Coordinates of C-alpha atoms in Angstrom, one line a residue:
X1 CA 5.1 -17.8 -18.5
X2 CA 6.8 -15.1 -20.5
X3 CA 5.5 -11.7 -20.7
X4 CA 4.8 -10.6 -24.0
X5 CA 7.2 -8.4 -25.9
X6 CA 8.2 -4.8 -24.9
X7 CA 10.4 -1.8 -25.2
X8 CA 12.7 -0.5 -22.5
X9 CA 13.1 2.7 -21.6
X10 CA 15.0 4.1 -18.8
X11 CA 14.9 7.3 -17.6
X12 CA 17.1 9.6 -14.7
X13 CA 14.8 12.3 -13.6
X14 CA 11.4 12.8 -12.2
X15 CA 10.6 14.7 -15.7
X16 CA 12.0 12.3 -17.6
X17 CA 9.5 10.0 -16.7
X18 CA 6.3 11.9 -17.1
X19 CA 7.8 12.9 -20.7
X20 CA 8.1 8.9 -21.4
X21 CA 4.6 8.6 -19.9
X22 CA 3.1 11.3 -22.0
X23 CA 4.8 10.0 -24.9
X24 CA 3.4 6.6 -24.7
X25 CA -0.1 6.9 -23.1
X26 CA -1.2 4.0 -21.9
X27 CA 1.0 1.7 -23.3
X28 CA 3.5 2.5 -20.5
X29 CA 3.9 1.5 -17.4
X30 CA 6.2 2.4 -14.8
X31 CA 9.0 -0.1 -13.3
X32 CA 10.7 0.3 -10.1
X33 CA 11.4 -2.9 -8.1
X34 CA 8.4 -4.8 -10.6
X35 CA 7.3 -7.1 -7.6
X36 CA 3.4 -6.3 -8.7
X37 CA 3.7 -5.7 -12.1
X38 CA 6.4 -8.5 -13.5
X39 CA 3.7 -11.4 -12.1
X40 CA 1.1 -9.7 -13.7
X41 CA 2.7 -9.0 -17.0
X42 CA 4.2 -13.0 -17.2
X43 CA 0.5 -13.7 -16.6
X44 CA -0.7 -11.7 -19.7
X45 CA -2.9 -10.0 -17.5
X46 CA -0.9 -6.7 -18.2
X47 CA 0.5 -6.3 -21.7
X48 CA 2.8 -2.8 -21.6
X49 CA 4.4 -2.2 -24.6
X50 CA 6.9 0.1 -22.9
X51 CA 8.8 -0.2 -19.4
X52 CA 9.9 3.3 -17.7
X53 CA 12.2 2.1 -15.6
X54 CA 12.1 5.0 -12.6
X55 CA 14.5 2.5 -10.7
X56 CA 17.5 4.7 -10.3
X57 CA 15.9 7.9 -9.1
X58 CA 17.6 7.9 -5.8
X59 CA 16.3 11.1 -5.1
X60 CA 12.7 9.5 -4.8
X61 CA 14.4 7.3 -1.8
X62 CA 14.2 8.9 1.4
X63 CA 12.2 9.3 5.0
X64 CA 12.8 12.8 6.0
X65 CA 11.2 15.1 9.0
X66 CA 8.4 17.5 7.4
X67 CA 7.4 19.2 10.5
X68 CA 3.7 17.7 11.4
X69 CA 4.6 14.6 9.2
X70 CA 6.9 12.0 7.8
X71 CA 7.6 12.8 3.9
X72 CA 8.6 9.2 2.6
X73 CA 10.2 9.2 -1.1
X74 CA 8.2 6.9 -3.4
X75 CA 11.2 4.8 -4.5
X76 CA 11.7 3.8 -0.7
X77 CA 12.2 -0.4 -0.8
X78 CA 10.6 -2.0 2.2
X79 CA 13.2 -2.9 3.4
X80 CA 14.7 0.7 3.9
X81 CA 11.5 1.5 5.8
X82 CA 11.6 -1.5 7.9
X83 CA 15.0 -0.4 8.7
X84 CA 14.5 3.1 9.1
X85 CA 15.3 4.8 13.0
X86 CA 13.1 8.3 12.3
X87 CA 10.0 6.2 11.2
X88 CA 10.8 4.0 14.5
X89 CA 10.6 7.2 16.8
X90 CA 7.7 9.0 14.9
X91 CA 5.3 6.9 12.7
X92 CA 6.0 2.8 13.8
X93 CA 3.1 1.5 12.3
X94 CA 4.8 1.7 8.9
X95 CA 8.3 0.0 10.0
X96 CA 6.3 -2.7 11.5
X97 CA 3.7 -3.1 8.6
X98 CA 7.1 -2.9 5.9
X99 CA 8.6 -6.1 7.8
X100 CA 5.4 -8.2 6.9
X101 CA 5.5 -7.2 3.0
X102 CA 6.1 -10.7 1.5
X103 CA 9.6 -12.3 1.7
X104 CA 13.2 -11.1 1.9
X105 CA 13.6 -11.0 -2.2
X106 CA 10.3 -8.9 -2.3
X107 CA 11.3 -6.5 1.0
X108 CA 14.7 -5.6 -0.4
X109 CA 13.3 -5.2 -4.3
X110 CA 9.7 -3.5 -3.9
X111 CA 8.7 0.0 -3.2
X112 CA 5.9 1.7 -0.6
X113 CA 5.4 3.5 -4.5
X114 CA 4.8 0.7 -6.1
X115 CA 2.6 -0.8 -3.9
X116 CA 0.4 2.2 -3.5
X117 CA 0.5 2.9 -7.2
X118 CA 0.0 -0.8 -8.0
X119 CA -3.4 -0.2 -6.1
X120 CA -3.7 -4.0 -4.6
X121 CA -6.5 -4.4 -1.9
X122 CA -4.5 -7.3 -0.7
X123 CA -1.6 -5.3 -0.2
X124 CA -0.3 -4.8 3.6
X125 CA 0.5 -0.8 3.3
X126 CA -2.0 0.7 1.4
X127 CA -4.6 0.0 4.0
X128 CA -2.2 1.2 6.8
X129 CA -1.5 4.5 4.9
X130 CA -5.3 4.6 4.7
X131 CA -5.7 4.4 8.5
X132 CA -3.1 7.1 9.0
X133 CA -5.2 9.4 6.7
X134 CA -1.2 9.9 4.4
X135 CA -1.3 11.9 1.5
X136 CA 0.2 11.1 -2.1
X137 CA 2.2 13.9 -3.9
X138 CA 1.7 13.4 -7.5
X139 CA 4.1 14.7 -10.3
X140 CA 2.6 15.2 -14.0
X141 CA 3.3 17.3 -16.9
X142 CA 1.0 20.1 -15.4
X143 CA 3.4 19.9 -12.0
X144 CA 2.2 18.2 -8.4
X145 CA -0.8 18.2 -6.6
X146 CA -1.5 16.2 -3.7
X147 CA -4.5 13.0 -3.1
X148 CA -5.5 12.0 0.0
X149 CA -5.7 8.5 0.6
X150 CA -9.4 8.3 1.2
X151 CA -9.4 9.9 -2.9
X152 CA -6.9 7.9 -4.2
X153 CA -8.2 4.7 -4.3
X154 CA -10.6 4.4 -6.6
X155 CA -11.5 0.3 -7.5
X156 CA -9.6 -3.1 -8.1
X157 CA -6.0 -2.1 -9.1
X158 CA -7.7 1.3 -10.3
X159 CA -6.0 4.6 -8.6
X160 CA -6.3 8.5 -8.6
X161 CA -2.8 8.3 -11.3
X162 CA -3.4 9.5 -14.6
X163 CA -1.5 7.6 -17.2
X164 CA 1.0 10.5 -18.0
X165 CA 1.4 10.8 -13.9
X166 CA 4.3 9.0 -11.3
X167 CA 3.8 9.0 -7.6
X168 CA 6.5 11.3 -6.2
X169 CA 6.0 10.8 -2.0
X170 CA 3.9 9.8 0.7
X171 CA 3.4 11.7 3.6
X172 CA 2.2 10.6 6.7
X173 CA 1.4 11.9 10.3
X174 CA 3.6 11.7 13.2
X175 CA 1.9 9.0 15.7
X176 CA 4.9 7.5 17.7
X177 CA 6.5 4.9 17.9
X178 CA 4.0 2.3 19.4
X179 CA -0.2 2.2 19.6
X180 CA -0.8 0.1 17.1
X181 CA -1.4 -3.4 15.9
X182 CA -1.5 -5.4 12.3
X183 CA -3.1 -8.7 12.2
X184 CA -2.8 -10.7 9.0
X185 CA -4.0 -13.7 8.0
X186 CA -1.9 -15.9 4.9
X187 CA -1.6 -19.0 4.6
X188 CA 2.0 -18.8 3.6
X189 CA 4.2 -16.2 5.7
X190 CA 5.4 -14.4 2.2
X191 CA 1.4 -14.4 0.5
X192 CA -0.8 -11.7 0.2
X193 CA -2.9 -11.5 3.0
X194 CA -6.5 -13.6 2.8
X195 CA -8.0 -10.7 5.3
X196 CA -5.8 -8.3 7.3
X197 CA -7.1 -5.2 10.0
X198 CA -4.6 -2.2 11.0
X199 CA -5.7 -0.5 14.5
X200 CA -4.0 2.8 14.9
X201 CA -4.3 4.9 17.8
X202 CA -4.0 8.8 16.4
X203 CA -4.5 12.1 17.9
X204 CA -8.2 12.2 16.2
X205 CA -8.9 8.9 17.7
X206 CA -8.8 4.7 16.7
X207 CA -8.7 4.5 13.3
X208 CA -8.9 0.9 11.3
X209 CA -8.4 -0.3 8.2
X210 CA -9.1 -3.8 6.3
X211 CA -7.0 -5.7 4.0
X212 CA -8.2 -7.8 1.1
X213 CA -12.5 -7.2 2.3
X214 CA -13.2 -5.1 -1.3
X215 CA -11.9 -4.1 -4.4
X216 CA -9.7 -1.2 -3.0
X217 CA -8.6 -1.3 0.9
X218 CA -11.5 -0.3 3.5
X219 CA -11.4 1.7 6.8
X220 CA -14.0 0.1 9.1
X221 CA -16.1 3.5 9.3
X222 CA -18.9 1.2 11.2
X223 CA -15.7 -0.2 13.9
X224 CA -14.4 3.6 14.6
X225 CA -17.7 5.2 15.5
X226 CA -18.5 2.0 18.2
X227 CA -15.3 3.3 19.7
X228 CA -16.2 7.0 19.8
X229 CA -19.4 5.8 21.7
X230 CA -17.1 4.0 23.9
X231 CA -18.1 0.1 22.6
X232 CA -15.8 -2.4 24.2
X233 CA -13.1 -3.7 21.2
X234 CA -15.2 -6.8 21.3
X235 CA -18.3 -5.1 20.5
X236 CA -16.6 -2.9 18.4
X237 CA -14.9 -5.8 16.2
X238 CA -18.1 -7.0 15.3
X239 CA -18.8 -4.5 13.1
X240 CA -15.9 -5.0 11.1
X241 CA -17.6 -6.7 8.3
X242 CA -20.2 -3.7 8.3
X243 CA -20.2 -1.9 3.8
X244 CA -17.2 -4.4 3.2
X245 CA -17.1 -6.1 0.0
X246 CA -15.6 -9.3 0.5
X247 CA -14.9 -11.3 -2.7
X248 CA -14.8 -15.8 -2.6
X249 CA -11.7 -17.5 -4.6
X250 CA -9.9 -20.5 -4.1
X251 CA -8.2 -19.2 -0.7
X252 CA -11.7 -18.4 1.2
X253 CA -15.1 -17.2 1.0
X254 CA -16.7 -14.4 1.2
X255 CA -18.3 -15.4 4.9
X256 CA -15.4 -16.5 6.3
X257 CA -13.3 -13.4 5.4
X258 CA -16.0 -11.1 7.0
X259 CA -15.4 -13.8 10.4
X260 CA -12.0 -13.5 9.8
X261 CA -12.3 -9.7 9.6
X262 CA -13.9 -9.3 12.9
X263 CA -11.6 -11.8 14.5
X264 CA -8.8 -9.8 13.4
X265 CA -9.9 -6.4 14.2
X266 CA -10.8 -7.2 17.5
X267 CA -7.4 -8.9 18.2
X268 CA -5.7 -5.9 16.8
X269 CA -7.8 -3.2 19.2
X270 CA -7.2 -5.7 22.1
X271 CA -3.6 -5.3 21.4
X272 CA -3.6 -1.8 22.0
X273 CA -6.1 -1.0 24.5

């Protein structure tokens, strides 16, 4: 289909695009690689009347040391994360996760901004973000302030952005460069993922997260304190389906994305126990 029509606005500074935001209320939407929001908006199930394209604001494309973190520019395409030698060494999980983001097209076009902003429960880094307990540093005509991913997503494609706001970074702990696992279940190798589980082994303990088992991605509270009473991964996995809110469609139902949430989740702590 054809979207419907729109006006085009591009902008070349961080303040630019908040003053096009404000301008425009909800009318506007931000455009940076479009990977979520062009299939939506051929669809007609988002109608924009204005594109801020934010595309060109290299400044927002980065992975740079912040000390006790990782500080990730917003702009960053997948493919420069999957790519990138300091998240290697320091925070793995993300390279890895940024190599299973869709296809080739999508890796080198789409943004970790995007994706978070998008607000997707079927998307692959949101719910690894939320497992490394990252922050989001938010720009908006009053100046930043900073969301914690357990805050900032809020329901189905719903986030913690105001409408006159833009996603600046994402900052995530330092947890090396291995102890972790993804396991994703598509049916295609470039779909979103039916049901996906990220195990993460951090200084605070074995965190997990779900993919595409609610309207905004999970962490499997029930599956992390198993593990802190020293359940076997087995035992632990079975809890996985435990305050989820796993939705039926054409690709799977409801009960078989809570079995393939605990089969998953107990692959992925397998993996790095």
């Amino acid at each position: 289909m054809i979207p419907a029509a729109f006006d085009y606005v591009r902008v070349d500074s961080i303040d630019g695009a908040t003053a096009a935001l404000t301008e425009h209320g909800d009318d506007a939407k931000l455009l940076a690689g479009g990977m979520s929001l062009l299939p939506l908006m051929k669809l007609r199930l988002a109608v924009p009347t204005v594109l801020v394209d934010v595309g060109r604001l290299d400044d927002l494309r980065y992975v740079r040391d912040g000390g006790d973190h990782l500080a990730i520019g917003a702009l960053s395409r997948h493919r420069d994360l999957e790519t990138d030698a300091l998240l290697a060494a320091e925070c793995g999980v993300v390279r890895a996760v940024a190599a299973e983001v869709g296809d080739n097209q999508v890796r080198h076009r789409g943004t970790i901004g995007g994706s978070v902003a998008h607000g997707d429960p079927a998307s692959d880094l949101p719910a690894v973000l939320l497992a490394l307990d990252a922050e989001f540093v938010i720009h908006g005509p009053g100046g930043r302030r900073t969301v914690p991913a357990t805050d900032f997503f809020i329901g189905f494609l719903e986030t913690a952005l105001a409408p006159d706001e833009l996603l600046v970074e994402i900052r995530v702990p330092k947890t090396g460069a291995n102890g972790f696992a993804y396991e994703k279940f598509n049916r295609r190798a470039q779909d979103w993922a039916i049901v996906g589980s990220v195990a993460l082994r951090t200084a605070g303990g074995t965190k997990v997260a779900l993919v595409n088992m609610g309207a905004t991605p999970l962490r499997a509270r029930a599956v992390e304190a198993a593990l802190v009473e020293g359940a076997t991964p087995a035992d632990a996995a079975a809890l996985a389906a435990q305050d989820t809110e796993a939705s039926s469609d054409p690709n799977a139902g409801a009960e078989y994305r809570e079995h393939l949430a605990r089969v998953l989740t107990r692959r992925a702590l397998e993996a790095i126990s």
